[in-house]
Amino acid sequence: VQLVQSGAEVKKPGAAVKVSCKASGYTFTNYHVHWVRQAPGQGLEWMGIINCNGGNVGYGQNFQGRVTMTRDTSTSTVYMELSSLRSEDTAIYYCARENLGCVDVWGQGTTVTVSS
Amino acid sequence: QTVVTQEPSLTVSPGGTVTLTCASSTGAVTSGCWPIWFQQKPGQAPRSLIYRTSDKHSWTPARFSGSLLGGKAALTLSAVQPEDEAEYYCLLYYGGVQPWVLGGGTKVTVL
């Protein structure tokens, strides 16, 4: 069972980034996936969640209007797209699977750097 | 906006016991909030320790336990080891538009 995230990204302010999280070793549609990020020297910040079965999403208040989470059941992959990037979005982005309140497996993290 | 509050920092001696708490701005934390606790060490991804208030993963050391205490979720570390020095976060479920809220984390120092 693992979640494998896409590689590091460098983006300019105002651009968008799309990070993927590919699941393997379990039934993809039986779980939700959370996205959490951590800016340098800061704590974790919850970004949102997607139901990998129906595709329903819920986003953190700080990200509403700027984040979009989708999933592709044919490839067991979840995507997190963050738009209108600014320097404060420089962070490590993590995905984690959850089912009925149990979060167990985490992705390895994806570093996103926003710099002009 | 719902806020989840944790102690910013706690210090414990090796072999001692420390309890971290997780409070909700909406009122008492209940089992329906499905409290989850994560541990994160510098340079590492978070690691899940406790889910649904008190359930442990197979990798969770026995010295970690979760509970509800005085209207808050609590994580107790007993017989603390030096390797328990880390940041600990709680995550609570509320449902609705913003279904989960993460606490600000507690830095535990073993000294």
Coordinates of C-alpha atoms in Angstrom, one line a residue:
Chain A
V1 CA 0.0 0.0 0.0
Q2 CA 1.5 3.3 -1.0
L3 CA 0.9 6.8 -2.2
V4 CA 3.5 8.1 -4.7
Q5 CA 3.5 11.8 -5.4
S6 CA 4.8 13.7 -8.4
G7 CA 8.1 15.4 -8.4
A8 CA 9.2 18.9 -7.3
E9 CA 7.9 21.9 -9.1
V10 CA 9.2 25.5 -9.5
K11 CA 6.5 28.0 -10.5
K12 CA 6.3 31.8 -11.0
P13 CA 3.9 33.9 -9.0
G14 CA 0.5 33.9 -10.5
A15 CA 0.9 30.5 -12.1
A16 CA -0.8 27.3 -11.1
V17 CA 0.6 24.0 -10.0
K18 CA -0.9 20.5 -10.2
V19 CA 0.4 17.8 -7.9
S20 CA -0.5 14.1 -8.3
C21 CA -0.8 11.4 -5.8
K22 CA -0.9 7.8 -7.2
A23 CA -2.3 5.1 -5.1
S24 CA -1.4 1.4 -5.3
G25 CA -1.9 -1.7 -3.3
Y26 CA -5.5 -1.1 -2.2
T27 CA -9.0 -0.4 -3.6
F28 CA -8.8 3.3 -4.5
T29 CA -12.5 4.1 -4.3
N30 CA -12.8 2.8 -0.7
Y31 CA -10.9 5.8 0.6
H32 CA -10.7 9.5 0.8
V33 CA -7.5 11.5 0.3
H34 CA -6.5 14.5 2.3
W35 CA -4.0 17.1 1.2
V36 CA -1.8 18.9 3.8
R37 CA 1.0 21.3 3.3
Q38 CA 3.9 22.6 5.3
A39 CA 5.7 25.9 4.5
P40 CA 9.3 26.2 5.6
G41 CA 9.6 26.5 9.3
Q42 CA 5.8 26.4 9.7
G43 CA 3.3 23.9 10.9
L44 CA 1.1 21.6 8.9
E45 CA -1.9 23.2 7.2
W46 CA -5.0 21.2 6.1
M47 CA -6.0 22.0 2.5
G48 CA -8.8 19.7 1.7
I49 CA -10.2 16.2 1.1
I50 CA -11.6 14.3 -1.8
N51 CA -13.8 11.2 -1.8
C52 CA -12.2 8.9 -4.3
N53 CA -15.5 7.2 -5.0
G54 CA -17.9 10.0 -5.8
G55 CA -15.4 12.7 -6.2
N56 CA -17.0 15.0 -3.5
V57 CA -14.6 17.5 -2.1
G58 CA -14.2 19.7 0.9
Y59 CA -11.7 22.5 1.1
G60 CA -10.0 24.4 3.9
Q61 CA -11.3 27.9 4.3
N62 CA -7.8 29.4 3.5
F63 CA -7.9 27.6 0.1
Q64 CA -11.5 27.9 -1.1
G65 CA -11.6 29.4 -4.5
R66 CA -7.9 28.7 -5.2
V67 CA -7.7 24.9 -4.9
T68 CA -9.2 22.1 -6.9
M69 CA -9.0 18.4 -6.1
T70 CA -9.9 15.8 -8.6
R71 CA -9.4 12.1 -9.1
D72 CA -9.0 9.6 -11.9
T73 CA -10.3 6.2 -10.9
S74 CA -8.9 4.6 -14.1
T75 CA -5.4 5.4 -12.9
S76 CA -6.0 5.5 -9.1
T77 CA -4.6 9.0 -9.0
V78 CA -5.7 12.1 -7.1
Y79 CA -4.7 15.6 -8.2
M80 CA -4.4 18.8 -6.3
E81 CA -4.3 22.0 -8.3
L82 CA -3.5 25.3 -6.6
S83 CA -3.8 28.5 -8.7
S84 CA -2.7 32.1 -8.4
L85 CA 0.4 31.0 -6.6
R86 CA 2.3 33.4 -4.4
S87 CA 5.6 33.1 -2.5
E88 CA 3.7 32.0 0.6
D89 CA 2.6 28.8 -1.2
T90 CA 6.2 27.6 -1.2
A91 CA 5.8 24.4 0.8
I92 CA 5.9 20.6 0.9
Y93 CA 2.6 19.2 -0.1
Y94 CA 1.5 15.8 1.2
C95 CA -1.4 13.5 0.4
A96 CA -2.7 10.9 2.9
R97 CA -5.5 8.3 2.6
E98 CA -8.3 8.1 5.1
N99 CA -11.3 5.8 5.7
L100 CA -13.8 6.4 8.5
G101 CA -11.5 8.6 10.5
C102 CA -8.4 6.4 10.1
V103 CA -5.5 8.2 8.4
D104 CA -2.7 5.7 7.8
V105 CA -0.7 6.0 4.6
W106 CA 1.1 9.2 3.6
G107 CA 2.7 10.2 0.3
Q108 CA 6.4 11.2 0.4
G109 CA 5.7 14.9 -0.2
T110 CA 6.1 17.2 -3.1
T111 CA 8.1 20.4 -2.9
V112 CA 6.6 23.4 -4.6
T113 CA 8.7 26.5 -4.9
V114 CA 7.1 29.8 -6.0
S115 CA 9.7 32.3 -7.1
S116 CA 10.1 34.9 -9.8
Chain B
Q1 CA -14.3 29.7 11.2
T2 CA -13.6 26.7 13.4
V3 CA -10.3 26.8 15.3
V4 CA -8.6 23.8 16.9
T5 CA -6.1 24.8 19.6
Q6 CA -3.1 22.9 20.9
E7 CA -0.5 23.8 23.4
P8 CA 2.4 25.4 21.5
S9 CA 5.1 23.6 23.4
L10 CA 5.6 21.2 26.3
T11 CA 8.7 19.9 27.9
V12 CA 9.0 16.4 29.6
S13 CA 11.9 14.5 31.2
P14 CA 13.0 11.1 29.8
G15 CA 10.8 8.5 31.5
G16 CA 8.2 11.0 32.4
T17 CA 4.6 11.4 31.2
V18 CA 3.1 14.3 29.3
T19 CA -0.4 15.0 28.0
L20 CA -1.2 17.0 25.0
T21 CA -4.7 18.4 24.4
C22 CA -6.7 19.5 21.4
A23 CA -9.6 21.9 22.0
S24 CA -12.3 23.0 19.6
S25 CA -13.7 26.5 19.3
T26 CA -17.2 25.0 18.7
G27 CA -17.3 23.4 22.2
A28 CA -16.5 20.0 23.6
V29 CA -14.6 17.5 21.4
T30 CA -16.5 14.3 21.2
S31 CA -15.8 10.9 19.7
G32 CA -17.8 12.0 16.7
C33 CA -15.0 14.4 15.9
W34 CA -12.9 11.3 15.2
P35 CA -9.7 12.8 16.7
I36 CA -6.6 11.9 14.9
W37 CA -3.0 12.5 16.1
F38 CA 0.1 12.8 14.0
Q39 CA 3.7 12.9 14.9
Q40 CA 6.2 14.8 12.7
K41 CA 10.0 15.0 13.1
P42 CA 12.1 17.5 11.3
G43 CA 12.7 16.7 7.7
Q44 CA 10.2 13.8 7.7
A45 CA 6.6 13.3 6.5
P46 CA 4.0 13.2 9.2
R47 CA 3.2 9.8 10.8
S48 CA -0.2 8.8 12.0
L49 CA -0.3 7.6 15.6
I50 CA -3.9 7.6 16.8
Y51 CA -7.3 7.6 15.1
R52 CA -10.9 7.7 16.2
T53 CA -9.9 9.1 19.6
S54 CA -7.9 6.2 20.9
D55 CA -7.3 3.5 18.2
K56 CA -3.7 2.7 17.5
H57 CA -2.0 1.7 14.3
S58 CA 0.2 -1.4 14.3
W59 CA 3.3 0.8 14.4
T60 CA 2.1 3.0 17.3
P61 CA 4.3 2.5 20.4
A62 CA 2.3 1.3 23.4
R63 CA 3.4 4.3 25.4
F64 CA 1.2 6.6 23.2
S65 CA -2.5 6.7 24.1
G66 CA -5.4 8.8 23.1
S67 CA -8.5 9.8 25.0
L68 CA -11.1 12.5 25.7
L69 CA -10.3 14.7 28.7
G70 CA -12.3 17.6 30.0
G71 CA -14.0 18.3 26.7
K72 CA -10.8 18.0 24.7
A73 CA -9.0 15.3 22.8
A74 CA -5.8 14.2 24.5
L75 CA -2.7 12.4 23.6
T76 CA -0.7 11.0 26.5
L77 CA 2.9 10.0 26.2
S78 CA 4.1 7.7 29.0
A79 CA 7.6 6.6 29.8
V80 CA 8.8 9.2 27.3
Q81 CA 11.8 8.4 25.2
P82 CA 14.3 10.8 23.6
E83 CA 13.0 9.8 20.2
D84 CA 9.6 11.1 21.1
E85 CA 10.8 14.7 20.7
A86 CA 8.7 15.9 17.8
E87 CA 5.8 18.1 16.7
Y88 CA 2.4 16.6 17.4
Y89 CA -0.8 17.6 15.5
C90 CA -4.4 16.8 16.0
L91 CA -7.1 16.7 13.3
L92 CA -10.8 16.9 14.0
Y93 CA -13.8 16.0 11.9
Y94 CA -16.8 18.4 11.7
G95 CA -18.4 17.5 8.4
G96 CA -20.0 20.2 6.3
V97 CA -18.2 22.5 3.8
Q98 CA -14.9 22.4 5.7
P99 CA -15.1 18.9 7.1
W100 CA -11.7 18.7 8.9
V101 CA -9.7 21.2 10.9
L102 CA -6.1 20.8 11.9
G103 CA -4.6 22.1 15.1
G104 CA -1.5 24.3 15.2
G105 CA 0.7 21.6 16.7
T106 CA 2.5 21.0 19.9
K107 CA 6.3 20.9 20.0
V108 CA 7.4 18.3 22.6
T109 CA 10.9 18.6 23.9
V110 CA 12.4 15.8 25.9
L111 CA 14.9 17.3 28.3

